Amino acid sequence: VPTVTALIADEVVPVGTVEVTHDEAMLYVVYRTDPDRPIVTTALAVAASLSDIPVSGGGNPQPGQFPHKSSHDLVSEVVWEVPLAGFAASELVVAAFAQIGRRKAGAWGEGEMITPGGSWATYFMHTVVDCAAETIDATGGVV
């Protein structure tokens, strides 16, 4: 089941979406915006717990320290593929940051505040369900 949340700039302005899906091996995180609000950079942290998201001494998230980060050539879609092998948790914390538009407005995947009382940066949760499938033949079987 995909997790879809708004991509929010300046604390309240929806500028796109972040969609998270997975298969047996990979987590797919897709940032989407309108072409008039192109993506300039993205930074992504996926963790088993909120305490694993890189933050400063003051508790504010540090997108520059996120394990997945890149600049982009003013695109309207960015896809990150993250191996699931390192995660034992069935719920993953996703902190999805982007700089949007020519003025490079900071945007976050809408959710809960990473540091209550700190910056407005947010995270959301994605539930990982077992995607294994069994083949059913003429003798029957169970899915």
mmCIF file of C-alpha atoms in Angstrom:
data_model
loop_
_atom_site.group_PDB
_atom_site.id
_atom_site.type_symbol
_atom_site.label_atom_id
_atom_site.label_comp_id
_atom_site.label_asym_id
_atom_site.label_seq_id
_atom_site.Cartn_x
_atom_site.Cartn_y
_atom_site.Cartn_z
ATOM 1 C CA VAL A 1 0.000 0.000 0.000
ATOM 2 C CA PRO A 2 1.567 3.311 -1.001
ATOM 3 C CA THR A 3 2.012 6.125 1.482
ATOM 4 C CA VAL A 4 1.322 9.493 -0.142
ATOM 5 C CA THR A 5 1.749 12.837 1.582
ATOM 6 C CA ALA A 6 1.907 16.458 0.488
ATOM 7 C CA LEU A 7 5.250 18.143 -0.096
ATOM 8 C CA ILE A 8 4.918 21.375 1.908
ATOM 9 C CA ALA A 9 7.051 24.533 1.503
ATOM 10 C CA ASP A 10 7.174 27.478 3.881
ATOM 11 C CA GLU A 11 5.251 25.459 6.497
ATOM 12 C CA VAL A 12 1.881 25.697 4.717
ATOM 13 C CA VAL A 13 2.223 25.811 0.903
ATOM 14 C CA PRO A 14 1.593 22.498 -0.919
ATOM 15 C CA VAL A 15 4.070 22.247 -3.815
ATOM 16 C CA GLY A 16 3.783 18.576 -4.731
ATOM 17 C CA THR A 17 3.689 15.099 -3.234
ATOM 18 C CA VAL A 18 5.958 12.429 -1.823
ATOM 19 C CA GLU A 19 4.910 8.824 -2.488
ATOM 20 C CA VAL A 20 6.516 5.806 -0.824
ATOM 21 C CA THR A 21 6.023 2.247 -2.045
ATOM 22 C CA HIS A 22 8.067 -0.921 -1.751
ATOM 23 C CA ASP A 23 8.575 -4.388 -3.096
ATOM 24 C CA GLU A 24 10.421 -7.305 -1.506
ATOM 25 C CA ALA A 25 13.838 -5.669 -1.798
ATOM 26 C CA MET A 26 13.490 -1.914 -2.302
ATOM 27 C CA LEU A 27 11.737 1.139 -0.924
ATOM 28 C CA TYR A 28 10.799 3.655 -3.648
ATOM 29 C CA VAL A 29 10.404 7.309 -2.704
ATOM 30 C CA VAL A 30 9.010 9.544 -5.459
ATOM 31 C CA TYR A 31 8.974 13.331 -5.178
ATOM 32 C CA ARG A 32 6.554 15.018 -7.636
ATOM 33 C CA THR A 33 5.895 18.695 -8.326
ATOM 34 C CA ASP A 34 4.274 20.762 -11.039
ATOM 35 C CA PRO A 35 6.663 21.779 -13.844
ATOM 36 C CA ASP A 36 6.319 25.429 -12.723
ATOM 37 C CA ARG A 37 7.751 24.391 -9.319
ATOM 38 C CA PRO A 38 10.805 22.341 -10.322
ATOM 39 C CA ILE A 39 12.838 20.264 -7.885
ATOM 40 C CA VAL A 40 16.356 21.661 -7.357
ATOM 41 C CA THR A 41 17.682 19.304 -4.669
ATOM 42 C CA THR A 42 16.391 16.408 -2.586
ATOM 43 C CA ALA A 43 17.586 14.818 0.634
ATOM 44 C CA LEU A 44 16.088 11.654 2.093
ATOM 45 C CA ALA A 45 16.521 9.829 5.371
ATOM 46 C CA VAL A 46 14.772 6.520 6.004
ATOM 47 C CA ALA A 47 15.154 5.001 9.453
ATOM 48 C CA ALA A 48 13.721 2.419 11.832
ATOM 49 C CA SER A 49 13.221 5.112 14.475
ATOM 50 C CA LEU A 50 13.056 8.887 14.672
ATOM 51 C CA SER A 51 16.277 8.946 16.711
ATOM 52 C CA ASP A 52 18.141 7.680 13.614
ATOM 53 C CA ILE A 53 17.354 10.835 11.580
ATOM 54 C CA PRO A 54 20.470 13.101 11.446
ATOM 55 C CA VAL A 55 19.902 16.216 13.577
ATOM 56 C CA SER A 56 22.044 19.058 14.901
ATOM 57 C CA GLY A 57 22.950 19.492 18.562
ATOM 58 C CA GLY A 58 19.806 21.624 18.848
ATOM 59 C CA GLY A 59 17.688 18.797 17.431
ATOM 60 C CA ASN A 60 16.980 20.297 14.017
ATOM 61 C CA PRO A 61 17.255 17.926 11.042
ATOM 62 C CA GLN A 62 20.346 18.194 8.885
ATOM 63 C CA PRO A 63 19.370 17.359 5.277
ATOM 64 C CA GLY A 64 23.000 17.767 4.234
ATOM 65 C CA GLN A 65 23.776 14.770 6.460
ATOM 66 C CA PHE A 66 20.942 12.588 5.129
ATOM 67 C CA PRO A 67 22.255 9.421 3.463
ATOM 68 C CA HIS A 68 20.466 10.107 0.165
ATOM 69 C CA LYS A 69 20.936 13.589 -1.298
ATOM 70 C CA SER A 70 21.431 15.060 -4.736
ATOM 71 C CA SER A 71 20.943 18.150 -6.849
ATOM 72 C CA HIS A 72 18.664 17.961 -9.884
ATOM 73 C CA ASP A 73 18.308 19.893 -13.118
ATOM 74 C CA LEU A 74 14.926 21.547 -12.454
ATOM 75 C CA VAL A 75 12.862 18.378 -12.826
ATOM 76 C CA SER A 76 9.309 17.651 -11.702
ATOM 77 C CA GLU A 77 9.943 14.057 -10.537
ATOM 78 C CA VAL A 78 12.746 12.423 -8.559
ATOM 79 C CA VAL A 79 12.835 8.740 -7.598
ATOM 80 C CA TRP A 80 15.023 7.352 -4.813
ATOM 81 C CA GLU A 81 15.504 3.592 -4.414
ATOM 82 C CA VAL A 82 16.530 2.496 -0.914
ATOM 83 C CA PRO A 83 17.419 -1.152 -0.148
ATOM 84 C CA LEU A 84 15.175 -2.630 2.551
ATOM 85 C CA ALA A 85 17.818 -5.145 3.656
ATOM 86 C CA GLY A 86 19.057 -2.955 6.514
ATOM 87 C CA PHE A 87 15.657 -2.463 8.150
ATOM 88 C CA ALA A 88 14.028 -4.932 10.514
ATOM 89 C CA ALA A 89 11.175 -2.575 11.475
ATOM 90 C CA SER A 90 7.725 -2.910 9.934
ATOM 91 C CA GLU A 91 7.210 0.862 10.186
ATOM 92 C CA LEU A 92 9.829 3.187 8.740
ATOM 93 C CA VAL A 93 10.398 6.853 9.494
ATOM 94 C CA VAL A 94 10.726 8.898 6.288
ATOM 95 C CA ALA A 95 12.165 12.422 6.321
ATOM 96 C CA ALA A 96 11.854 13.762 2.767
ATOM 97 C CA PHE A 97 13.331 17.221 2.085
ATOM 98 C CA ALA A 98 13.437 19.162 -1.194
ATOM 99 C CA GLN A 99 14.375 22.594 -2.444
ATOM 100 C CA ILE A 100 11.682 23.732 -4.845
ATOM 101 C CA GLY A 101 11.651 26.414 -7.532
ATOM 102 C CA ARG A 102 14.176 28.978 -8.579
ATOM 103 C CA ARG A 103 14.105 30.602 -5.145
ATOM 104 C CA LYS A 104 14.886 27.192 -3.634
ATOM 105 C CA ALA A 105 12.126 27.105 -1.037
ATOM 106 C CA GLY A 106 12.655 24.349 1.510
ATOM 107 C CA ALA A 107 9.900 21.723 1.504
ATOM 108 C CA TRP A 108 9.180 18.628 3.620
ATOM 109 C CA GLY A 109 6.951 15.593 3.223
ATOM 110 C CA GLU A 110 3.981 16.516 5.429
ATOM 111 C CA GLY A 111 3.726 14.744 8.779
ATOM 112 C CA GLU A 112 4.811 15.131 12.384
ATOM 113 C CA MET A 113 7.459 17.621 13.494
ATOM 114 C CA ILE A 114 10.905 16.049 13.785
ATOM 115 C CA THR A 115 11.710 18.306 16.733
ATOM 116 C CA PRO A 116 8.655 19.635 18.561
ATOM 117 C CA GLY A 117 9.361 23.258 19.374
ATOM 118 C CA GLY A 118 12.222 23.333 16.830
ATOM 119 C CA SER A 119 12.126 23.940 13.114
ATOM 120 C CA TRP A 120 8.962 23.022 11.192
ATOM 121 C CA ALA A 121 10.708 20.085 9.474
ATOM 122 C CA THR A 122 8.526 16.976 9.393
ATOM 123 C CA TYR A 123 8.600 13.217 8.955
ATOM 124 C CA PHE A 124 5.970 10.596 8.151
ATOM 125 C CA MET A 125 5.666 6.836 8.550
ATOM 126 C CA HIS A 126 5.532 4.077 5.929
ATOM 127 C CA THR A 127 4.355 0.572 6.830
ATOM 128 C CA VAL A 128 6.354 -2.227 5.246
ATOM 129 C CA VAL A 129 4.235 -5.301 4.589
ATOM 130 C CA ASP A 130 5.536 -8.619 3.357
ATOM 131 C CA CYS A 131 5.256 -8.647 -0.427
ATOM 132 C CA ALA A 132 6.076 -12.329 -0.842
ATOM 133 C CA ALA A 133 3.855 -14.258 -3.220
ATOM 134 C CA GLU A 134 3.340 -17.979 -3.621
ATOM 135 C CA THR A 135 2.574 -19.739 -6.868
ATOM 136 C CA ILE A 136 -0.717 -21.579 -6.984
ATOM 137 C CA ASP A 137 -0.792 -24.604 -9.260
ATOM 138 C CA ALA A 138 -3.411 -27.218 -10.147
ATOM 139 C CA THR A 139 -3.103 -28.845 -6.694
ATOM 140 C CA GLY A 140 -4.201 -25.640 -4.977
ATOM 141 C CA GLY A 141 -2.413 -23.417 -2.536
ATOM 142 C CA VAL A 142 -2.672 -20.431 -0.272
ATOM 143 C CA VAL A 143 -1.827 -16.833 -1.073
#
